[in-house]
Amino acid sequence: MKIYYSLDKLVAEGRRRSASLSVVSFDLFDTLLIRRIHDPDLVKLPVARYISCLAVQAGLNWSWNRVQKLRDAIEKEHRQKTGEQFEDREACYPRFMQETLAAIFGEKMAPSLLEQVTEYELATESTMLVPRTEFVAWLKELKGQGKRIFIMSDIYLPAAHLERLAERAGLMQYTEAVASSADTFLAKASGKAFPLLQEKYGLDKGAWLHVGDNPISDGLRPAEFGIQALVLHDSTEKWRKAIVKRYYNYGDGRPFWRGRCLQQLMMPLEAENEARHPLYVEGYNFFAPLIGSFVQRIAERCRELKIRKVFFFSREGWTFKKVWEAAVPALYPDGQLPAVEYLYVSRMALAGASCAYQGLTRTNADIAFLPLGNSDFRDVCRIFDLDYGPLTPHLQRHKLTPETTLSPHHAGYDPKNRLRFNEMLEDEEFQAAVRSQTRKFNDALQRYLDDFGFFAEDDAALVDIGWLGTIQRFLYEAVAHREDRPRCHGFLFCATRGIPYPTTPDNYIEGVLYDRNRFDLAGSSILYARDVFEEACRAPHPTLNRYRLTETGYELEFRRVDDATGQAEHVQDRHYTPLQEGILDGARRYGAASALLGYSLDDYKPWLNYLLTSKLAFPGTAEILALKHRHHLDDFHGGKKPLPQYAQSQQHLWDRSESVLRFNPLLRFRYFLRHIKDRLNE
Amino acid sequence: MNRPVLNNRNDLAGNSVLRVFRHQLLARFLPLGNYRGGAGLKCLVIFSVLHYVGRPLFRVLVRFERQLHCLYKLRERFSRKEDNKDSEEQGE
């Protein structure tokens, strides 16, 4: 028996020896496969949570701690019983789990329950296992040389289960058979597994090499039997696990580390960890945990509120929906999740439709003048899809023209004109004309929503990136006249509430990562780079301009893509492709890691606060240059230039030049002090 | 330039433990947000050592694992004794 402290050296020695050998057997766990987590027993916790959920569904009151305690007790009992007959105190998963489930569910136990729980346990175990690259390459060579390859393991999972794990890890193509101590209760630890395997497969022990990580089971015992043995004591692995262990343990006492532990478990290992585009890395390490915890929170709220359908608003909802599909099923394996739908909406398309019954309200007109590029009635008409020709007589009656400046941010502004404009909004004739012009958009919208089952639900979760909740506001106003409208529970990535939202029990918004209604300085760092988040999550399709009525129903009219703006969006899409890939790959790992930890957004929030502040308020210059979007389309924003004092006041940290970012040492500090002041003044 | 998501120090690419350290030091002088108790100086020092010196350190330590294990056991026994003593003093 020889102990190796480096995998490369062990594999080199194995290659040298294998020329004269015909059989090579490997230990599975911590040899061929490594675990992302330091303690294999942690995989049992999500299984206990899963069983607890199933028990609750069956009307039984079993907390996950109680389930886990029962499983441990039954497993221990099984081991003791085995110890009476055999040298090895082994247990067999299907037997003790069957007994555990029977004790919990009693007569309510479905025949397929054991298989269902086993499948979940193996799937969870599988997400935590990674094949070691060097061993896979060596296995390939051994297979090519015609050697007989076996996998041996001392574990409670029977060989059939280990085969499923090895299959998912891509190892079964090289392996002749898998042997587990759970089937025979003859383990490597006592050395009895080796003669058993020799007898069963007619192996020549003089031409047999065993490789594993345990000096007794994989070193001493095979050597005693006359088999050559190589034992791996991999310092790199021990180092990696020592780090994971501390992140996990420190998270218990210091919630700050819980999010960091999550990220450590999300990390790709071995062959998964290949060199990637810098934007992919940002997507994986920065955006994925933020968006993952956002969708996890929405799923939690939907379960609390018994919401059965979630509508993701275009275009940022495209990424949110994909992250949901990648992460949420792993977090809630009991299947009690709402259906999801992607809804084509936009502020521009809904603005017109929102006027069909209520007319143009003063608040909605104020929203139109929020962007600095909008200055007059023509901008209002552009946003609300109105034709200002037929409305000109109404303007004239109120001593206004389409070109009259109505925004205080532009030259020629006279407050009297804004008062006249507000009076016009109270003019019933003007409102009748607005309603008549926008009715067709609303009718088309209702048909579209009908098609997607919007009115079939009593409660609907509406998901958007932010910021004022304008899309939900317009949508609700457009359908407010209908008796069958659902209660709209809005979940925004970040709610800035620049204009107060008309909150009612039937229609409200809730900022998940940041909400202006809660003082959260770190969370408000999102305000540094809202456009970056919009572009990072945006769907690769053009924005929706309007819903159009057709003879057969309705049609969605998208913005053209052949003009300069459309082409710029296309360039931006291509630029952020690696970023979005990183987000989605990260989301898959987020689901598995968060399910294992059993934490929620509240647990991750301190770390996410750090991520937001560190990356957005105190970013490195190279980070800003890499992450900053190239183009950003905002159709809501008009093209008119505001007065210089307003234009300058809008310059954010992320808009500063490279030289200023690089050579002005106190720049970020000053910006953050201003940020604190703004938040305190809000 | 392309780089892996997990760097060769077993740390997050673009968000190393030293960055966390710097940020937490800054948070002592400037209100940066709510970190629910923060990272803790001891934890930060341990993680900095683990990420930056962990590789050579473990290369040495792994050879003395058995001996170290005995030391850990001894430490555990002492800390358990102290805990029991504290409990007795508190009348628990």
Short mmCIF file of C-alpha atoms in Angstrom, two decimals, chain A residues 37 101 146 187 224 253 330 355 373 379 410 595 601 635:
data_model
loop_
_atom_site.label_atom_id
_atom_site.label_comp_id
_atom_site.label_asym_id
_atom_site.label_seq_id
_atom_site.Cartn_x
_atom_site.Cartn_y
_atom_site.Cartn_z
CA ILE A 37 -20.09 19.90 0.40
CA LEU A 101 -41.70 6.40 5.68
CA GLY A 146 -9.29 -3.55 -22.19
CA ALA A 187 -17.66 -4.04 3.30
CA GLU A 224 -3.89 -7.87 3.36
CA GLY A 253 -23.46 32.32 13.98
CA ALA A 330 -35.10 22.07 -7.04
CA CYS A 355 -56.69 55.23 -21.10
CA GLY A 373 -36.25 63.82 -22.73
CA ASP A 379 -44.38 63.26 -26.07
CA HIS A 410 -36.91 72.30 -20.63
CA ALA A 595 -32.08 23.53 -1.52
CA LEU A 601 -33.63 35.46 0.90
CA ASP A 635 -38.80 54.36 -25.93
#
